[in-house]
Amino acid sequence: MEAATAPEVASGSKPKVKEAIPVDVERPQAPPGQGTGCPTPQLLPPIEEHPKIWLPRALRQTYIRKVGDMVNLLIPFQGRPKPQATWTHDGCALDTSRVSVRNGERDSILFIREAQRADSGRYQLRVQLGGLEATATVDVLVIERPGPPQSIKLVDVWGFSATLEWTPPRDTGNTALLGYTVQKADTKSGLWFTVLERYHRTSCIVSDLIVGNSYAFRVFAENQCGLSETAPITADLAHIQKAATIYKTKGFAQRDFSEAPKFTQPLADCTTVTGYDTQLFCCVRASPRPKIIWLKNKVDIQGDPKYRALTHLGICSLEIRKPGPFDGGIYTCKAVNPLGEASVDCRVDVKEQPPRRAAGAGGGTRPANPSSAARQEQQGRGGENPHSLGHPRSRRHEALPLPDPEPLGSLPGNGKTVSRPRARARPYPQPRFSSPG
């Protein structure tokens, strides 16, 4: 006797085999004493092909569908004559209001138009032929999006980081969670940015936050269907404040630039002429800025309009406007500040301008302009002026006679004569007259 088995069945399915009575075995005959009214046993049709189930490869693992999707299970089998196929759900009969089954000669189809989470479970197909049967099971899982985490709390904020904690969702969507997605948003822009994806723990640390911003956080749960539709948001904001920076300057000895007045360039003695402006210069160095006092013969001349005193960048100058014979003397420049004083002096001599000498004054003196004196003397005598136009000595230029141009000859072939140009007249040098006497 052979057993009908399903070589390709889902894991966990066990084909059941029942003994079948062969056709050629002689059955015991009824005793002749029995009447003809006793029921006669019927013979089973011969089994040409044992029942077997060919389970598709895609159904050997859990068959996953989302809520609302269509479920269509087509499982081929064999057996001759036609076997009887029946479906069960978790060991119970199917709900015919939602599940429809169609059995053919070589396959059986289970169809659900809109799957619900209640349709999840183990579906079993049983094929019977006579006393033989074969079974196969298919695990169906209908899933949906998970629920949001129950709560989220901002635990601590320090530096540029924040610590978050939350609790898992009550509904995982009929499947295991793949993790959590953590997002942050600053109050200025209000845009959400993902910080962590498929994070498996229920607490995390968000770092690299920007100083001066305030952040809110939310957490999504994720499974094979995707993220949860909603997410809880932290009630408190994470304020990232700038840490107070205390700058400590290194101690150093401050240099004291205070200094008593000191003249780096003294006054120089000078001699001037009456009527010509004169200036005196000297240089002084001091800190703080000193006060400059000018003295003449130890008398202060600051308010005198004849003198003009200037001081710029340590250079002291005194201008004496059109000095006279009484402006000569000892001039002193005195610099005074809280640290001390210093002074320099010089001598100024004023000389008178020499008078101009008259013409002919004195016996042996030479006249200032001898040529003009000679002219006046000749005009007084009635003589001729040597510079008059008629005087022979008044001629400044006298041209030399120039010879006629000499022909150079004729050029060959043209018969033309070429002559030399005349030389220009050269003037004689002008005679110089000496003064009479």
Short mmCIF file of C-alpha atoms in Angstrom, two decimals, residues 55-343:
data_model
loop_
_atom_site.label_atom_id
_atom_site.label_comp_id
_atom_site.label_asym_id
_atom_site.label_seq_id
_atom_site.Cartn_x
_atom_site.Cartn_y
_atom_site.Cartn_z
CA LEU A 55 2.42 24.61 -2.64
CA PRO A 56 3.85 27.70 -4.49
CA ARG A 57 7.18 28.99 -3.28
CA ALA A 58 5.73 32.43 -2.41
CA LEU A 59 3.32 30.81 0.06
CA ARG A 60 5.90 28.76 1.92
CA GLN A 61 6.63 31.80 4.11
CA THR A 62 4.26 34.18 5.83
CA TYR A 63 1.94 35.83 3.34
CA ILE A 64 1.80 39.54 4.35
CA ARG A 65 -0.83 41.99 3.17
CA LYS A 66 -1.88 45.46 4.29
CA VAL A 67 -5.30 46.30 5.60
CA GLY A 68 -7.65 46.85 2.65
CA ASP A 69 -5.55 44.86 0.18
CA MET A 70 -6.87 41.85 -1.73
CA VAL A 71 -5.91 38.30 -0.67
CA ASN A 72 -5.83 35.70 -3.45
CA LEU A 73 -4.41 32.24 -2.65
CA LEU A 74 -4.20 29.83 -5.60
CA ILE A 75 -2.88 26.36 -4.70
CA PRO A 76 -2.64 23.62 -7.35
CA PHE A 77 -3.14 19.95 -6.48
CA GLN A 78 -3.51 16.58 -8.21
CA GLY A 79 -5.60 13.50 -7.84
CA ARG A 80 -7.78 11.25 -10.00
CA PRO A 81 -10.62 10.97 -9.77
CA LYS A 82 -11.29 14.56 -8.64
CA PRO A 83 -10.50 14.91 -4.96
CA GLN A 84 -12.49 16.90 -2.45
CA ALA A 85 -10.79 20.19 -1.25
CA THR A 86 -11.77 22.00 1.94
CA TRP A 87 -10.38 25.15 3.68
CA THR A 88 -10.21 25.99 7.40
CA HIS A 89 -9.07 29.11 9.29
CA ASP A 90 -7.26 28.38 12.54
CA GLY A 91 -9.05 25.03 12.66
CA CYS A 92 -12.50 26.55 12.13
CA ALA A 93 -14.74 26.87 9.12
CA LEU A 94 -14.42 29.96 6.91
CA ASP A 95 -16.71 32.96 7.14
CA THR A 96 -18.44 32.74 3.80
CA SER A 97 -19.69 36.33 4.05
CA ARG A 98 -16.16 37.66 3.58
CA VAL A 99 -14.18 34.72 2.19
CA SER A 100 -14.99 32.95 -1.05
CA VAL A 101 -13.54 29.59 -2.23
CA ARG A 102 -13.52 28.09 -5.73
CA ASN A 103 -12.40 24.52 -6.30
CA GLY A 104 -11.41 23.34 -9.76
CA GLU A 105 -10.15 20.14 -11.26
CA ARG A 106 -6.51 20.94 -10.57
CA ASP A 107 -6.46 23.87 -8.10
CA SER A 108 -8.27 25.63 -5.31
CA ILE A 109 -8.59 29.42 -4.85
CA LEU A 110 -9.23 31.35 -1.61
CA PHE A 111 -10.22 35.00 -2.22
CA ILE A 112 -10.73 37.94 0.18
CA ARG A 113 -11.66 41.27 -1.44
CA GLU A 114 -10.66 43.61 1.43
CA ALA A 115 -8.45 42.10 4.06
CA GLN A 116 -8.84 43.00 7.71
CA ARG A 117 -6.59 42.34 10.66
CA ALA A 118 -9.05 39.63 11.79
CA ASP A 119 -8.23 37.69 8.61
CA SER A 120 -4.71 37.02 9.88
CA GLY A 121 -3.97 33.44 10.91
CA ARG A 122 -3.27 29.94 9.57
CA TYR A 123 -5.27 28.72 6.60
CA GLN A 124 -5.27 24.97 5.93
CA LEU A 125 -6.19 23.23 2.67
CA ARG A 126 -7.19 19.55 2.87
CA VAL A 127 -7.50 17.38 -0.24
CA GLN A 128 -9.27 14.03 0.23
CA LEU A 129 -9.59 11.15 -2.21
CA GLY A 130 -11.12 7.99 -0.87
CA GLY A 131 -9.31 7.08 2.29
CA LEU A 132 -6.27 9.22 1.31
CA GLU A 133 -5.76 12.93 2.05
CA ALA A 134 -3.09 15.64 1.80
CA THR A 135 -2.91 18.93 3.71
CA ALA A 136 -1.04 22.23 3.36
CA THR A 137 -1.04 25.33 5.54
CA VAL A 138 -0.50 29.00 4.66
CA ASP A 139 0.19 31.71 7.25
CA VAL A 140 -1.49 35.02 6.39
CA LEU A 141 -0.62 38.26 8.19
CA VAL A 142 -2.64 41.43 7.64
CA ILE A 143 -0.83 44.53 8.98
CA GLU A 144 -1.32 48.31 9.16
CA ARG A 145 0.52 51.38 10.40
CA PRO A 146 1.45 51.43 14.07
CA GLY A 147 0.03 53.80 16.61
CA PRO A 148 2.06 56.77 17.87
CA PRO A 149 4.26 56.55 20.97
CA GLN A 150 2.26 57.23 24.09
CA SER A 151 4.30 60.16 25.40
CA ILE A 152 7.55 62.03 24.87
CA LYS A 153 9.43 64.04 27.46
CA LEU A 154 12.37 66.46 27.36
CA VAL A 155 14.65 65.21 30.13
CA ASP A 156 17.63 67.57 30.07
CA VAL A 157 19.31 70.30 28.01
CA TRP A 158 23.01 71.07 28.30
CA GLY A 159 25.49 72.72 25.97
CA PHE A 160 24.43 72.00 22.40
CA SER A 161 22.52 68.75 23.20
CA ALA A 162 19.15 67.60 24.55
CA THR A 163 17.96 64.27 26.03
CA LEU A 164 14.56 62.75 25.09
CA GLU A 165 12.52 59.83 26.45
CA TRP A 166 9.27 58.22 25.22
CA THR A 167 7.14 55.08 25.68
CA PRO A 168 6.33 52.46 22.99
CA PRO A 169 2.97 52.63 21.19
CA ARG A 170 0.07 50.49 22.36
CA ASP A 171 -0.70 49.24 18.85
CA THR A 172 2.23 48.05 16.75
CA GLY A 173 0.08 47.42 13.64
CA ASN A 174 -0.05 43.60 14.05
CA THR A 175 3.68 43.32 13.34
CA ALA A 176 7.03 44.07 14.94
CA LEU A 177 8.34 47.64 14.96
CA LEU A 178 11.33 48.49 12.80
CA GLY A 179 12.28 51.41 15.03
CA TYR A 180 11.53 55.06 15.77
CA THR A 181 12.09 58.25 13.78
CA VAL A 182 13.09 61.35 15.76
CA GLN A 183 12.63 64.84 14.29
CA LYS A 184 13.44 68.37 15.45
CA ALA A 185 12.14 71.84 14.53
CA ASP A 186 13.33 75.30 15.56
CA THR A 187 10.78 77.95 16.44
CA LYS A 188 12.14 80.43 13.89
CA SER A 189 11.51 78.40 10.73
CA GLY A 190 9.04 75.79 12.01
CA LEU A 191 10.42 73.16 9.60
CA TRP A 192 10.90 69.57 10.76
CA PHE A 193 14.18 67.79 10.11
CA THR A 194 14.90 64.10 10.73
CA VAL A 195 17.59 63.45 13.33
CA LEU A 196 17.42 59.64 13.78
CA GLU A 197 15.84 56.90 11.64
CA ARG A 198 14.85 53.37 12.76
CA TYR A 199 16.20 54.00 16.21
CA HIS A 200 15.42 51.00 18.45
CA ARG A 201 15.72 52.49 21.93
CA THR A 202 13.15 54.63 23.74
CA SER A 203 15.61 57.38 24.72
CA CYS A 204 18.15 59.35 22.73
CA ILE A 205 20.46 62.35 22.79
CA VAL A 206 20.09 64.99 20.06
CA SER A 207 23.30 66.97 19.56
CA ASP A 208 24.69 69.70 17.27
CA LEU A 209 21.95 72.20 18.14
CA ILE A 210 22.48 75.85 17.20
CA VAL A 211 23.13 78.42 19.89
CA GLY A 212 20.32 80.92 20.37
CA ASN A 213 17.53 78.72 18.93
CA SER A 214 14.65 76.95 20.68
CA TYR A 215 13.75 73.43 19.53
CA ALA A 216 10.72 71.12 19.71
CA PHE A 217 10.93 67.34 19.14
CA ARG A 218 8.56 64.58 17.99
CA VAL A 219 8.84 60.78 17.56
CA PHE A 220 7.18 58.45 15.00
CA ALA A 221 6.85 54.67 15.28
CA GLU A 222 7.70 52.67 12.14
CA ASN A 223 6.88 49.15 10.88
CA GLN A 224 6.66 47.47 7.46
CA CYS A 225 3.68 49.66 6.49
CA GLY A 226 5.53 52.91 7.29
CA LEU A 227 5.45 55.62 9.91
CA SER A 228 2.62 56.21 12.33
CA GLU A 229 0.07 58.76 11.21
CA THR A 230 0.64 61.06 14.20
CA ALA A 231 3.50 61.76 16.57
CA PRO A 232 3.62 63.28 20.06
CA ILE A 233 5.48 66.58 20.44
CA THR A 234 7.44 67.68 23.49
CA ALA A 235 5.56 70.08 25.71
CA ASP A 236 8.71 72.00 26.70
CA LEU A 237 11.11 73.71 24.32
CA ALA A 238 14.85 73.16 24.43
CA HIS A 239 16.50 76.60 24.67
CA ILE A 240 20.13 76.53 23.60
CA GLN A 241 21.71 79.45 25.39
CA LYS A 242 25.13 80.88 24.79
CA ALA A 243 27.50 80.19 27.63
CA ALA A 244 28.89 83.26 29.31
CA THR A 245 32.53 83.66 28.38
CA ILE A 246 34.78 85.36 30.88
CA TYR A 247 37.95 86.73 29.36
CA LYS A 248 40.80 87.12 31.74
CA THR A 249 43.47 89.51 30.56
CA LYS A 250 47.04 88.80 31.42
CA GLY A 251 48.56 91.27 33.82
CA PHE A 252 51.30 93.48 32.47
CA ALA A 253 53.25 96.43 33.79
CA GLN A 254 51.97 99.57 32.14
CA ARG A 255 54.81 101.82 31.02
CA ASP A 256 54.90 105.36 32.34
CA PHE A 257 55.65 107.80 29.56
CA SER A 258 55.73 110.86 31.82
CA GLU A 259 58.82 112.95 31.28
CA ALA A 260 60.12 116.36 32.32
CA PRO A 261 60.71 118.90 29.53
CA LYS A 262 63.93 118.45 27.61
CA PHE A 263 65.10 120.46 24.61
CA THR A 264 66.41 118.22 21.85
CA GLN A 265 67.29 121.15 19.56
CA PRO A 266 68.41 124.45 21.21
CA LEU A 267 68.04 127.99 19.89
CA ALA A 268 70.80 129.30 17.63
CA ASP A 269 72.32 132.82 17.74
CA CYS A 270 71.50 134.90 14.69
CA THR A 271 72.09 138.31 13.16
CA THR A 272 69.39 140.08 11.19
CA VAL A 273 68.82 143.34 9.37
CA THR A 274 66.27 145.91 10.33
CA GLY A 275 62.99 145.58 8.45
CA TYR A 276 63.35 141.87 7.63
CA ASP A 277 61.27 139.25 9.55
CA THR A 278 63.27 136.77 11.60
CA GLN A 279 62.28 133.36 13.07
CA LEU A 280 63.76 131.39 15.93
CA PHE A 281 63.33 127.58 16.17
CA CYS A 282 63.85 124.95 18.88
CA CYS A 283 62.52 121.41 19.68
CA VAL A 284 61.28 120.17 23.06
CA ARG A 285 60.17 116.72 24.33
CA ALA A 286 57.94 116.29 27.40
CA SER A 287 54.92 114.36 28.71
CA PRO A 288 52.40 115.65 29.57
CA ARG A 289 52.40 118.45 27.03
CA PRO A 290 54.39 121.39 28.37
CA LYS A 291 53.53 125.08 28.39
CA ILE A 292 55.84 127.23 26.23
CA ILE A 293 56.86 130.69 27.43
CA TRP A 294 59.01 133.11 25.40
CA LEU A 295 61.16 135.72 27.14
CA LYS A 296 63.25 138.61 25.92
CA ASN A 297 65.90 139.73 28.33
CA LYS A 298 63.97 137.73 31.00
CA VAL A 299 60.73 139.60 30.24
CA ASP A 300 57.60 137.73 29.06
CA ILE A 301 56.63 138.72 25.52
CA GLN A 302 53.61 136.42 25.08
CA GLY A 303 51.07 139.21 24.62
CA ASP A 304 53.22 141.48 22.44
CA PRO A 305 51.75 141.72 18.87
CA LYS A 306 55.23 142.18 17.44
CA TYR A 307 56.00 138.55 18.20
CA ARG A 308 54.19 135.47 16.96
CA ALA A 309 54.79 132.21 18.84
CA LEU A 310 53.73 128.78 17.48
CA THR A 311 54.11 125.23 18.82
CA HIS A 312 53.37 122.07 16.80
CA LEU A 313 54.47 118.49 17.58
CA GLY A 314 57.22 119.69 19.87
CA ILE A 315 58.60 122.30 17.44
CA CYS A 316 58.56 125.82 18.91
CA SER A 317 58.98 128.89 16.72
CA LEU A 318 59.05 132.62 17.40
CA GLU A 319 58.64 135.14 14.58
CA ILE A 320 59.98 138.68 15.05
CA ARG A 321 58.09 140.95 12.70
CA LYS A 322 60.25 143.66 11.06
CA PRO A 323 62.77 143.96 13.87
CA GLY A 324 64.22 147.33 14.78
CA PRO A 325 67.46 148.34 16.50
CA PHE A 326 65.86 147.83 19.91
CA ASP A 327 64.68 144.23 19.19
CA GLY A 328 68.09 142.72 19.71
CA GLY A 329 68.94 140.92 22.94
CA ILE A 330 68.76 137.57 24.70
CA TYR A 331 65.69 135.48 23.74
CA THR A 332 64.69 132.57 25.98
CA CYS A 333 62.27 129.66 25.33
CA LYS A 334 60.96 128.07 28.54
CA ALA A 335 58.97 124.77 28.72
CA VAL A 336 57.05 123.94 31.94
CA ASN A 337 54.99 120.84 32.95
CA PRO A 338 54.14 119.19 36.31
CA LEU A 339 57.39 117.19 36.27
CA GLY A 340 59.75 120.13 35.79
CA GLU A 341 60.90 122.83 33.47
CA ALA A 342 63.70 123.56 30.99
CA SER A 343 64.84 126.59 29.03
#
